[in-house]
Amino acid sequence: MIVRNSIRQMFRTPVKTFVFLLLIICSGALLTVGANLWLRSNQNLKEYEASFFTIGTVEQKPVSIRQDTEWDAGRRDYEIFQSPQYDYIYPVSILQFEGADYIRGPEKRSYYASYAPEYRLVCSDNADFWVVIAEFSPVEDCIPNESVQVHVTRILSGDKNLEDNYVWFCDHTNENPLPLSKDKTYVAQLGFIGETHGGHIGNAIRTLEYAPSPLETSQYTEDGEMMEDILMEPSAYYEVVPGFYQSEEGKRYLNYADGQSLTGKTFPVTGTGATMLLIPFQRGDAYICEGNDISQEEYEAGEKVCLISQTFAQNNNLSVGDVVHTALYYTNAKDAASRNYGLNGEQGFSFNILNADGEVPEVFEENTYKIVGIYDTVLGESFGNYQMAGDEMIVPMNSIQNRDCCNILAYGPMKGSTTSFQIPNGSIDKFMEKWEKQGIPDLDITFYDRGYSELKSGIIQMKSMSILLCGVGLSISIFLLLLFNHLFIAKQKKRIAVERCMGVSKGNCRMSLTAGMFMILLTGSLLGCALGGVFADGISREDFRQTGYDMTYSNVNVSDVKSDFEVKQDISMAFPVFGLCALFLVAMGTGIMVYNTNQILRLEPMALLSGANDKE
Amino acid sequence: MEIIRAEHVSYEYRSKYQATQALSDVSCGFETGLMYSIIGKSGSGKSTFLSLLAGMELPALGRILVEDKDMSLINRDEYRMKKVSIVYQAFHLFPLLTAVENVMFPMELQGKNRRKAKKEAEELLLSVGMTEETFQKYPAMLSGGQQQRCAIARAMSSEGQILLADEPTGNLDSENEKIIIDLMKKMAQEEKKAVIIVTHNEIVADASDVVLRMQDGRLFEVRTK
């Protein structure tokens, strides 16, 4: 009866009651949306922390640009070209400084050429190599300072179709080439350099001319010192005389031909400390499509495990769990593998596959790796040096015993494609502040975080918004509860005094005052918070859909991208929050009601009722 | 027969800074079937005395006996519900309950069936001169006299034998004043209640069977007709 009367009296002021209900619904919705977004933002930040990687790449800037000249027989003038000059090549250890908070410290990666005659490689079919070692005789006595016709008598290495054919030859970069005699045979490494030119070509159709280049060696010590070539300034071509191939110069051509035959049976092996440090993986242009990434433990322990390309796996019927044999015979400590081994099998080298003695480098390490994952590549923005090489195999750097010490045929400064490190997400500014204090201006550091900074700033904005919503919702709730407590409870002093005078116990008076308001509060809180839960759910879904898009391929392993089912599971957190917010509102409202009621019940009823003109 | 009796009752109000003696050594008894008036100047202690008789507070000294039982030993909520009803100068009807619901309230509080309570409430309202059209009206829609009649009907609905009234005619015109005095008298004589009225009104005092005059918290004079 007490409760019924209390509710009845609430509904006898329908406008006030409806406004209270409506406002409590609104404040409950605001509070729930705010609380949900706040929790969601925190959860998203944690997810992003786990899903995104911030990688820094390092490139040493040249101290100066040297202008060199080279004779251009076609233009009969000197060509000016520029080459970067480095006074000193910084070791990667320069990046280890106090306060550098690395997750994975800086590494300068070399790639290792692995001789693999037992495998089918993308470069195996690339037999028509553009560089050939050929013996030739000119069709007439001439000075090859312009295109002259020569008869190719023998191919030692390269395109065999050229044998017994006529090609145009020019010692293109030599202003004063030695004369050629038509009765003699010469040997040279020949490569395309441009179109035919000069008076010898007459009315012949312009075609490509071959130019010779000297067979120099470029081998380095592990400290980066260039080793001296046993031939001092080798010539671009030599006359083949009896016994020539027993001489140092002659042996070099035979060795080089042997070395050339290896390149078509070679795949690059890259040693790293984490797959994510490789920019194509970090940027999402490469991803693991089968199996798993190499684990951090495997990387650190130098386990004999590897990742291979899908093409390599398909060409050799390999799958996860199979093994790959490697026979490393030279080290390139200058370039990323993709600079020398193209994805489609094309090859190009800035060095000759010869050691300082002019011999083909010997295999210095053999290993057998278990395949744990197969990666694929997509056409992204990272072309050139920032893409994977053809048949490139990724192994833990620590699994290579003789890393960076044997048969180093190329050596150079840190480059973005070879040097990287990982720092915590969102710490770029802090890192750079400390780095700049080191006072080393010659290193360019570029960061890749796949948009983490922008996403984080978006989430922090959303978090601020959610705190604002929570604050507004909470303030409005408190204000409403105080206001309506005043209207529904504090202004009912005399009603309670009359009830007390009629013998209604204090407990029942409490019930009489609060039951009606409690019912409205409960209904409003449940409806408002449920509504807020639905809004927050919608916002979270939209947010997660966008996040899901951004996170595609952001993990090394494509299977890590969340499925729709998992998304729903994550979003279901909106509903417990709704319950908690409703409970909080009801508890706060009840607390205020009970406090006010107790204050009223302390007053002396007769004193309250004795005023003749008092009106409620 | 005395239904309620005050014996050497004293009471003082205490605030943070001072204590005010509201009642000093008041002794008197009230019988059923009689109408009493307690008169006196403002601050003479008559409203405090009424409050003590209503069981809202207990005396600091002395005792109040209800049917020979010490009030400090009985359940005072139950006492107020079953033995006492109060009429106020400002009526104090529940503003959000209709006239009939106001009268039903004490009956329902005592556990009476709602339908039965409604029927009895309507009869009570008719008995105090209210018309049927006023039954479903809210107090604010009634005149002062109608409100006080409604309040008396509410007091009559309680089965208690004591009716306390605090200036019941204070807000009424002379015509309504007479009606209310008659109703009070009727309650004393026909319903056999002890009707105790705190008033300044000489007409009410004249109509009473016993007049108690209070002065400075003491019972100064008891005049019986």
mmCIF file with all atom_site columns, C-alpha atoms in Angstrom, chain A residues 1-2 4-5 8-10 12-13 492 494-506 508 512 604-614 616, chain B residues 13 47 50-51 54 56-57 76-78 80-82 84 86 88-90 92-98 101-102 104-106 108-109 114 138 154 166 171:
data_model
loop_
_atom_site.group_PDB
_atom_site.id
_atom_site.type_symbol
_atom_site.label_atom_id
_atom_site.label_alt_id
_atom_site.label_comp_id
_atom_site.label_asym_id
_atom_site.label_entity_id
_atom_site.label_seq_id
_atom_site.pdbx_PDB_ins_code
_atom_site.Cartn_x
_atom_site.Cartn_y
_atom_site.Cartn_z
_atom_site.occupancy
_atom_site.B_iso_or_equiv
_atom_site.pdbx_formal_charge
_atom_site.auth_seq_id
_atom_site.auth_comp_id
_atom_site.auth_asym_id
_atom_site.auth_atom_id
_atom_site.pdbx_PDB_model_num
ATOM 1  C CA . MET A 1 1   ? 0.000  0.000  0.000   1.00 0.00 ? 1   MET A CA 1
ATOM 2  C CA . ILE A 1 2   ? 2.856  2.356  0.903   1.00 0.00 ? 2   ILE A CA 1
ATOM 3  C CA . ARG A 1 4   ? 1.504  1.751  -4.406  1.00 0.00 ? 4   ARG A CA 1
ATOM 4  C CA . ASN A 1 5   ? 0.675  5.150  -2.954  1.00 0.00 ? 5   ASN A CA 1
ATOM 5  C CA . ARG A 1 8   ? 0.585  6.656  -7.588  1.00 0.00 ? 8   ARG A CA 1
ATOM 6  C CA . GLN A 1 9   ? 1.669  10.054 -6.301  1.00 0.00 ? 9   GLN A CA 1
ATOM 7  C CA . MET A 1 10  ? 4.611  10.068 -8.765  1.00 0.00 ? 10  MET A CA 1
ATOM 8  C CA . ARG A 1 12  ? -0.041 12.292 -10.429 1.00 0.00 ? 12  ARG A CA 1
ATOM 9  C CA . THR A 1 13  ? 2.720  14.676 -11.590 1.00 0.00 ? 13  THR A CA 1
ATOM 10 C CA . GLN A 1 492 ? 7.793  16.246 0.731   1.00 0.00 ? 492 GLN A CA 1
ATOM 11 C CA . LYS A 1 494 ? 5.194  17.716 5.459   1.00 0.00 ? 494 LYS A CA 1
ATOM 12 C CA . ARG A 1 495 ? 3.787  14.681 3.713   1.00 0.00 ? 495 ARG A CA 1
ATOM 13 C CA . ILE A 1 496 ? 6.230  12.561 5.670   1.00 0.00 ? 496 ILE A CA 1
ATOM 14 C CA . ALA A 1 497 ? 5.444  14.455 8.887   1.00 0.00 ? 497 ALA A CA 1
ATOM 15 C CA . VAL A 1 498 ? 1.729  13.684 8.381   1.00 0.00 ? 498 VAL A CA 1
ATOM 16 C CA . GLU A 1 499 ? 2.529  10.032 7.684   1.00 0.00 ? 499 GLU A CA 1
ATOM 17 C CA . ARG A 1 500 ? 4.679  9.922  10.804  1.00 0.00 ? 500 ARG A CA 1
ATOM 18 C CA . CYS A 1 501 ? 1.820  11.448 12.829  1.00 0.00 ? 501 CYS A CA 1
ATOM 19 C CA . MET A 1 502 ? -0.421 8.734  11.472  1.00 0.00 ? 502 MET A CA 1
ATOM 20 C CA . GLY A 1 503 ? 1.914  6.122  12.863  1.00 0.00 ? 503 GLY A CA 1
ATOM 21 C CA . VAL A 1 504 ? 3.787  5.158  9.708   1.00 0.00 ? 504 VAL A CA 1
ATOM 22 C CA . SER A 1 505 ? 7.150  3.803  10.807  1.00 0.00 ? 505 SER A CA 1
ATOM 23 C CA . LYS A 1 506 ? 10.368 5.504  9.686   1.00 0.00 ? 506 LYS A CA 1
ATOM 24 C CA . ASN A 1 508 ? 7.828  2.759  5.730   1.00 0.00 ? 508 ASN A CA 1
ATOM 25 C CA . SER A 1 512 ? 6.894  5.936  0.801   1.00 0.00 ? 512 SER A CA 1
ATOM 26 C CA . GLU A 1 604 ? 10.185 16.765 14.470  1.00 0.00 ? 604 GLU A CA 1
ATOM 27 C CA . PRO A 1 605 ? 6.840  16.135 12.664  1.00 0.00 ? 605 PRO A CA 1
ATOM 28 C CA . MET A 1 606 ? 4.583  18.241 14.853  1.00 0.00 ? 606 MET A CA 1
ATOM 29 C CA . ALA A 1 607 ? 6.936  21.214 14.673  1.00 0.00 ? 607 ALA A CA 1
ATOM 30 C CA . LEU A 1 608 ? 6.888  20.887 10.899  1.00 0.00 ? 608 LEU A CA 1
ATOM 31 C CA . LEU A 1 609 ? 3.122  20.757 10.760  1.00 0.00 ? 609 LEU A CA 1
ATOM 32 C CA . SER A 1 610 ? 2.291  23.446 13.303  1.00 0.00 ? 610 SER A CA 1
ATOM 33 C CA . GLY A 1 611 ? 2.934  26.435 11.000  1.00 0.00 ? 611 GLY A CA 1
ATOM 34 C CA . ALA A 1 612 ? -0.465 27.804 10.069  1.00 0.00 ? 612 ALA A CA 1
ATOM 35 C CA . ASN A 1 613 ? 0.423  29.203 6.671   1.00 0.00 ? 613 ASN A CA 1
ATOM 36 C CA . ASP A 1 614 ? 3.056  26.712 5.599   1.00 0.00 ? 614 ASP A CA 1
ATOM 37 C CA . GLU A 1 616 ? 4.237  22.275 0.757   1.00 0.00 ? 616 GLU A CA 1
ATOM 38 C CA . TYR B 2 13  ? 14.084 22.045 23.503  1.00 0.00 ? 13  TYR B CA 1
ATOM 39 C CA . SER B 2 47  ? 1.660  22.744 20.865  1.00 0.00 ? 47  SER B CA 1
ATOM 40 C CA . LEU B 2 50  ? -0.038 18.281 22.014  1.00 0.00 ? 50  LEU B CA 1
ATOM 41 C CA . SER B 2 51  ? 3.070  16.767 20.413  1.00 0.00 ? 51  SER B CA 1
ATOM 42 C CA . ALA B 2 54  ? 0.533  12.510 20.094  1.00 0.00 ? 54  ALA B CA 1
ATOM 43 C CA . MET B 2 56  ? 5.900  12.210 18.762  1.00 0.00 ? 56  MET B CA 1
ATOM 44 C CA . GLU B 2 57  ? 8.302  12.813 21.623  1.00 0.00 ? 57  GLU B CA 1
ATOM 45 C CA . ARG B 2 76  ? 4.441  4.728  19.734  1.00 0.00 ? 76  ARG B CA 1
ATOM 46 C CA . ASP B 2 77  ? 4.047  4.164  15.957  1.00 0.00 ? 77  ASP B CA 1
ATOM 47 C CA . GLU B 2 78  ? 1.295  1.685  16.718  1.00 0.00 ? 78  GLU B CA 1
ATOM 48 C CA . ARG B 2 80  ? -0.395 6.870  16.726  1.00 0.00 ? 80  ARG B CA 1
ATOM 49 C CA . MET B 2 81  ? -1.842 4.529  14.157  1.00 0.00 ? 81  MET B CA 1
ATOM 50 C CA . LYS B 2 82  ? -4.494 2.969  16.358  1.00 0.00 ? 82  LYS B CA 1
ATOM 51 C CA . VAL B 2 84  ? -4.731 8.869  17.964  1.00 0.00 ? 84  VAL B CA 1
ATOM 52 C CA . ILE B 2 86  ? -4.664 14.588 14.445  1.00 0.00 ? 86  ILE B CA 1
ATOM 53 C CA . TYR B 2 88  ? -4.082 20.502 11.748  1.00 0.00 ? 88  TYR B CA 1
ATOM 54 C CA . GLN B 2 89  ? -4.695 24.165 11.201  1.00 0.00 ? 89  GLN B CA 1
ATOM 55 C CA . ALA B 2 90  ? -3.248 23.926 7.656   1.00 0.00 ? 90  ALA B CA 1
ATOM 56 C CA . HIS B 2 92  ? -2.166 18.809 5.710   1.00 0.00 ? 92  HIS B CA 1
ATOM 57 C CA . LEU B 2 93  ? -4.036 16.604 3.350   1.00 0.00 ? 93  LEU B CA 1
ATOM 58 C CA . PHE B 2 94  ? -1.871 14.632 0.894   1.00 0.00 ? 94  PHE B CA 1
ATOM 59 C CA . PRO B 2 95  ? -1.909 16.967 -2.109  1.00 0.00 ? 95  PRO B CA 1
ATOM 60 C CA . LEU B 2 96  ? -1.533 14.198 -4.704  1.00 0.00 ? 96  LEU B CA 1
ATOM 61 C CA . LEU B 2 97  ? -4.278 11.987 -3.308  1.00 0.00 ? 97  LEU B CA 1
ATOM 62 C CA . THR B 2 98  ? -7.962 12.708 -3.886  1.00 0.00 ? 98  THR B CA 1
ATOM 63 C CA . GLU B 2 101 ? -7.963 8.572  -1.009  1.00 0.00 ? 101 GLU B CA 1
ATOM 64 C CA . ASN B 2 102 ? -6.888 10.885 1.812   1.00 0.00 ? 102 ASN B CA 1
ATOM 65 C CA . MET B 2 104 ? -8.812 5.928  2.947   1.00 0.00 ? 104 MET B CA 1
ATOM 66 C CA . PHE B 2 105 ? -5.143 6.315  3.839   1.00 0.00 ? 105 PHE B CA 1
ATOM 67 C CA . PRO B 2 106 ? -5.333 5.610  7.630   1.00 0.00 ? 106 PRO B CA 1
ATOM 68 C CA . GLU B 2 108 ? -5.476 1.104  4.490   1.00 0.00 ? 108 GLU B CA 1
ATOM 69 C CA . LEU B 2 109 ? -2.589 1.714  6.850   1.00 0.00 ? 109 LEU B CA 1
ATOM 70 C CA . ARG B 2 114 ? -9.286 -1.235 -0.199  1.00 0.00 ? 114 ARG B CA 1
ATOM 71 C CA . TYR B 2 138 ? -7.525 16.870 -5.117  1.00 0.00 ? 138 TYR B CA 1
ATOM 72 C CA . ARG B 2 154 ? -9.617 11.380 7.800   1.00 0.00 ? 154 ARG B CA 1
ATOM 73 C CA . ASP B 2 166 ? -4.032 21.998 16.414  1.00 0.00 ? 166 ASP B CA 1
ATOM 74 C CA . ASN B 2 171 ? -7.813 29.147 8.582   1.00 0.00 ? 171 ASN B CA 1
#
